[in-house]
Coordinates of C-alpha atoms and ligand atoms in Angstrom, one line a residue:
M1393 CA 129.3 127.6 112.2
K1394 CA 127.8 126.0 115.4
L1395 CA 127.3 122.3 114.6
I1396 CA 125.1 119.8 116.6
D1397 CA 125.3 116.1 116.9
A1398 CA 121.9 115.3 118.4
H1399 CA 122.3 111.5 118.3
V1400 CA 125.5 109.6 118.8
H1401 CA 126.6 106.6 120.9
L1402 CA 129.9 107.6 122.6
S1403 CA 129.8 104.6 125.0
D1404 CA 129.7 102.1 122.1
A1405 CA 132.6 99.6 122.2
D1406 CA 133.9 100.8 118.8
Y1407 CA 134.7 104.2 120.4
A1408 CA 136.6 102.7 123.3
G1409 CA 140.1 104.1 123.4
H1410 CA 139.1 106.8 120.8
I1411 CA 137.1 109.2 123.0
D1412 CA 139.7 111.9 123.3
E1413 CA 140.3 111.8 119.6
I1414 CA 136.6 112.0 118.9
I1415 CA 136.1 115.0 121.3
G1416 CA 139.1 116.7 119.7
D1417 CA 137.6 116.2 116.3
A1418 CA 134.3 117.6 117.5
K1419 CA 135.9 120.7 118.9
N1420 CA 138.0 121.3 115.7
A1421 CA 135.0 120.9 113.5
G1422 CA 132.9 123.4 115.4
V1423 CA 130.6 120.8 117.0
V1424 CA 129.3 122.5 120.1
A1425 CA 127.0 119.8 121.5
L1426 CA 126.8 116.0 121.3
V1427 CA 123.9 114.0 122.8
T1428 CA 125.2 110.6 123.7
N1429 CA 122.5 108.0 123.6
S1430 CA 122.8 104.9 125.8
M1431 CA 121.7 101.3 124.9
D1432 CA 121.5 99.6 128.3
L1433 CA 122.4 100.1 132.0
K1434 CA 126.2 99.9 131.4
T1435 CA 126.2 102.5 128.7
C1436 CA 123.9 104.7 130.8
Q1437 CA 126.5 104.7 133.5
N1438 CA 129.3 105.4 131.1
D1439 CA 127.4 108.2 129.3
L1440 CA 126.9 109.9 132.6
K1441 CA 130.6 109.8 133.2
L1442 CA 131.4 111.2 129.8
A1443 CA 128.9 114.0 130.3
E1444 CA 130.5 114.9 133.6
K1445 CA 134.0 114.8 132.1
F1446 CA 133.1 116.8 128.9
H1447 CA 130.4 119.0 130.4
E1448 CA 129.2 121.8 128.2
L1449 CA 129.9 119.6 125.1
V1450 CA 128.5 116.1 125.9
F1451 CA 124.9 115.6 127.2
P1452 CA 123.4 112.3 128.2
A1453 CA 120.2 110.6 126.9
L1454 CA 119.6 107.5 128.9
G1455 CA 117.4 104.5 128.1
I1456 CA 117.3 100.9 126.8
H1457 CA 117.5 100.3 123.1
P1458 CA 115.0 97.9 121.6
W1459 CA 117.9 95.7 120.3
N1460 CA 118.9 95.1 123.9
V1461 CA 115.5 94.3 125.5
N1462 CA 116.1 90.6 125.1
M1463 CA 119.4 90.6 126.9
I1464 CA 118.3 92.4 130.0
G1465 CA 116.9 90.9 133.1
E1466 CA 113.9 92.3 135.0
N1467 CA 116.3 93.9 137.5
E1468 CA 118.2 95.8 134.8
L1469 CA 115.1 97.6 133.6
E1470 CA 114.2 98.6 137.1
E1471 CA 117.8 99.7 137.9
T1472 CA 118.0 101.7 134.7
L1473 CA 114.7 103.5 135.5
D1474 CA 115.9 104.2 139.0
L1475 CA 119.3 105.5 137.7
I1476 CA 117.5 107.9 135.3
Q1477 CA 115.3 109.1 138.1
K1478 CA 118.2 109.6 140.4
E1479 CA 120.2 111.6 137.8
A1480 CA 117.2 113.5 136.4
N1481 CA 118.9 116.8 137.0
V1482 CA 121.7 116.0 134.5
V1483 CA 119.8 113.7 132.1
K1484 CA 118.7 115.6 129.0
A1485 CA 116.5 113.0 127.3
I1486 CA 115.2 109.4 127.5
G1487 CA 117.0 107.6 124.6
E1488 CA 117.6 105.6 122.7
I1489 CA 114.3 103.9 123.1
G1490 CA 111.7 102.6 120.6
L1491 CA 110.5 99.6 118.7
D1492 CA 112.2 97.6 115.9
G1493 CA 110.2 95.7 113.4
K1494 CA 113.1 93.3 112.7
Y1495 CA 112.9 91.9 116.2
E1496 CA 109.3 90.7 116.3
T1497 CA 110.1 87.7 118.4
V1498 CA 110.6 89.9 121.4
W1499 CA 107.8 92.3 120.5
E1500 CA 106.0 92.1 123.9
K1501 CA 109.2 92.8 125.8
Q1502 CA 110.0 95.7 123.4
M1503 CA 106.5 97.1 124.1
L1504 CA 106.9 96.8 127.8
V1505 CA 110.3 98.5 127.9
F1506 CA 109.2 101.3 125.5
D1507 CA 106.1 101.9 127.6
R1508 CA 108.0 102.1 130.9
M1509 CA 110.5 104.5 129.3
L1510 CA 107.8 106.8 127.8
R1511 CA 106.0 106.9 131.2
L1512 CA 109.3 108.0 132.8
A1513 CA 109.7 110.7 130.1
E1514 CA 106.2 111.9 131.0
T1515 CA 107.0 111.9 134.8
L1516 CA 110.3 113.7 134.4
D1517 CA 109.1 116.0 131.6
L1518 CA 112.1 114.9 129.5
P1519 CA 112.2 114.5 125.7
A1520 CA 112.2 111.0 124.1
I1521 CA 114.6 110.0 121.4
I1522 CA 113.1 107.2 119.4
H1523 CA 114.3 104.4 117.1
S1524 CA 111.4 103.4 114.8
R1525 CA 112.8 101.0 112.1
G1526 CA 109.8 99.5 110.4
T1527 CA 107.5 100.8 113.2
T1528 CA 107.2 104.5 112.5
E1529 CA 103.5 104.4 111.6
K1530 CA 102.7 102.5 114.8
I1531 CA 104.8 104.7 117.0
V1532 CA 103.3 107.9 115.5
E1533 CA 99.9 106.4 116.3
M1534 CA 100.8 105.4 119.8
L1535 CA 102.5 108.5 121.0
P1536 CA 99.4 110.7 121.5
S1537 CA 98.3 108.4 124.3
Y1538 CA 101.4 109.5 126.3
N1539 CA 102.0 113.0 127.6
V1540 CA 105.5 113.3 126.2
K1541 CA 105.9 116.9 125.1
R1542 CA 109.1 116.7 123.1
V1543 CA 109.7 113.8 120.7
L1544 CA 112.6 113.1 118.3
L1545 CA 112.3 110.4 115.7
H1546 CA 115.9 109.7 114.9
W1547 CA 117.0 108.6 111.3
F1548 CA 113.4 109.0 110.0
S1549 CA 113.2 107.1 106.8
Y1550 CA 109.6 106.2 105.9
P1551 CA 106.6 106.3 105.3
M1552 CA 106.2 109.9 104.2
K1553 CA 102.7 110.2 105.5
S1554 CA 104.0 109.5 109.0
L1555 CA 106.5 112.4 108.5
F1556 CA 103.6 114.8 107.9
K1557 CA 101.7 113.4 111.0
A1558 CA 104.9 113.7 113.1
V1559 CA 105.5 117.3 112.0
D1560 CA 101.8 118.2 112.7
A1561 CA 102.3 116.8 116.2
G1562 CA 105.3 119.0 116.7
Y1563 CA 107.8 116.2 116.7
F1564 CA 111.4 116.6 115.6
I1565 CA 113.5 114.3 113.3
T1566 CA 117.2 113.9 112.8
E1567 CA 119.2 112.8 109.8
G1568 CA 122.8 112.1 109.4
P1569 CA 125.4 111.1 106.7
P1570 CA 122.8 109.4 104.4
A1571 CA 121.5 113.0 103.8
T1572 CA 124.5 113.4 101.5
Y1573 CA 123.8 110.3 99.3
S1574 CA 120.5 108.6 99.9
S1575 CA 117.6 109.7 97.7
G1576 CA 115.0 108.5 100.2
I1577 CA 116.6 110.5 103.1
R1578 CA 117.1 113.5 100.8
E1579 CA 113.3 113.4 100.1
V1580 CA 112.6 113.4 103.9
V1581 CA 114.9 116.4 104.3
A1582 CA 113.1 118.2 101.5
N1583 CA 109.8 117.6 103.2
V1584 CA 110.5 118.3 106.8
P1585 CA 110.4 122.0 107.9
L1586 CA 113.8 123.1 109.1
T1587 CA 112.1 124.1 112.4
N1588 CA 111.5 120.4 113.1
F1589 CA 114.9 119.2 112.1
M1590 CA 118.3 118.4 113.7
T1591 CA 121.5 116.7 112.6
E1592 CA 123.0 113.5 113.9
T1593 CA 125.9 111.1 113.2
D1594 CA 124.5 108.0 115.0
G1595 CA 128.2 107.1 115.4
P1596 CA 130.1 104.9 115.6
V1597 CA 128.2 103.4 112.5
T1598 CA 130.9 102.4 110.0
Y1599 CA 128.7 101.4 107.0
W1600 CA 128.1 104.8 105.4
K1601 CA 128.6 105.1 101.7
H1602 CA 130.7 107.6 99.8
P1603 CA 132.0 110.2 100.9
F1604 CA 132.3 108.5 104.3
D1605 CA 133.3 105.1 103.0
G1606 CA 133.0 102.9 106.0
Q1607 CA 135.3 104.7 108.4
L1608 CA 134.6 105.1 112.1
T1609 CA 132.1 107.9 112.3
K1610 CA 133.5 111.2 113.5
P1611 CA 131.5 114.3 114.8
S1612 CA 133.1 116.4 112.0
Y1613 CA 130.8 114.5 109.5
I1614 CA 128.1 116.9 110.7
R1615 CA 129.5 119.7 108.5
K1616 CA 128.9 117.6 105.3
V1617 CA 125.3 116.8 106.6
V1618 CA 124.6 120.5 107.1
E1619 CA 126.0 121.3 103.6
A1620 CA 123.7 118.6 102.1
V1621 CA 120.7 119.9 103.9
A1622 CA 121.6 123.5 102.8
E1623 CA 121.8 122.3 99.2
I1624 CA 118.4 120.5 99.4
K1625 CA 116.7 123.5 101.2
K1626 CA 118.5 126.0 98.8
M1627 CA 119.7 128.0 101.8
P1628 CA 123.1 129.1 103.1
A1629 CA 124.7 126.4 105.3
E1630 CA 125.2 129.1 108.0
A1631 CA 121.4 129.7 108.2
V1632 CA 120.8 126.0 108.4
S1633 CA 123.2 125.4 111.2
E1634 CA 121.8 128.5 113.1
Q1635 CA 118.3 127.1 112.9
I1636 CA 119.5 123.7 114.1
A1637 CA 121.3 125.2 117.1
K1638 CA 118.0 127.1 118.0
N1639 CA 116.1 123.8 117.7
F1640 CA 118.6 122.1 119.9
E1641 CA 118.3 124.7 122.6
Y1642 CA 114.5 124.5 122.5
F1643 CA 114.3 120.7 122.3
F1644 CA 116.8 119.8 125.0
R1645 CA 116.4 122.9 127.1
I1646 CA 120.2 123.5 126.9
K1647 CA 121.7 126.9 126.5
L1648 CA 124.6 126.7 124.1
T1649 CA 127.7 128.7 125.2
Ligands
LIG2079 ZN1 121.3 105.4 117.5

């Protein structure tokens, strides 16, 4: 079974010193591609290094996360945009970018950074990987005013009407470990066509419930996610993983070996 982790943060401090172990775990588990999402300039630079070191397995998505917009100076935004442009031949997506409803105090800055990143995705014809906690409706309304052709709403949770709009617009969504235990996420999985779906771990998150029980997230968790999706969709796990691998190749324009 070819497994895909379309959204993980390999440059997160929690993974420091564990990268070889994480890559080994991915290979043993049959994970054939990991898209490492950056959070700021420093993690952009590190994700590029990881993608170079583990090429054919690790692919970089570069951007500034809405949680970090308040910590960056004006220069960091420009430097990050320049870096993405300079590395456009190896960058596979702009991410993780988006808007977070819990950080309303920095709303204007979130909007500014998100807008600049979406404009860059347009210019470079790259997909956008989007964080939309509490802002999904707004983002799904905003996106048609941009010419971003490939959109991924990661860890889509609600509202369901935005899911249908997103699917109609041809967007993709990813789900991870909560697909095994969260009734809300299982409902999303039940309602999204498999042709618009990919798997993620969003590692190194450590607060997953049973059967993951708060351990440092490993790429091998993807197998349990695929099995949960197969159960919900009443399909063989092999067929689910095959469709996800196809979606991955189409969405990121990466040929799996
Ligand atoms: Zn993430």
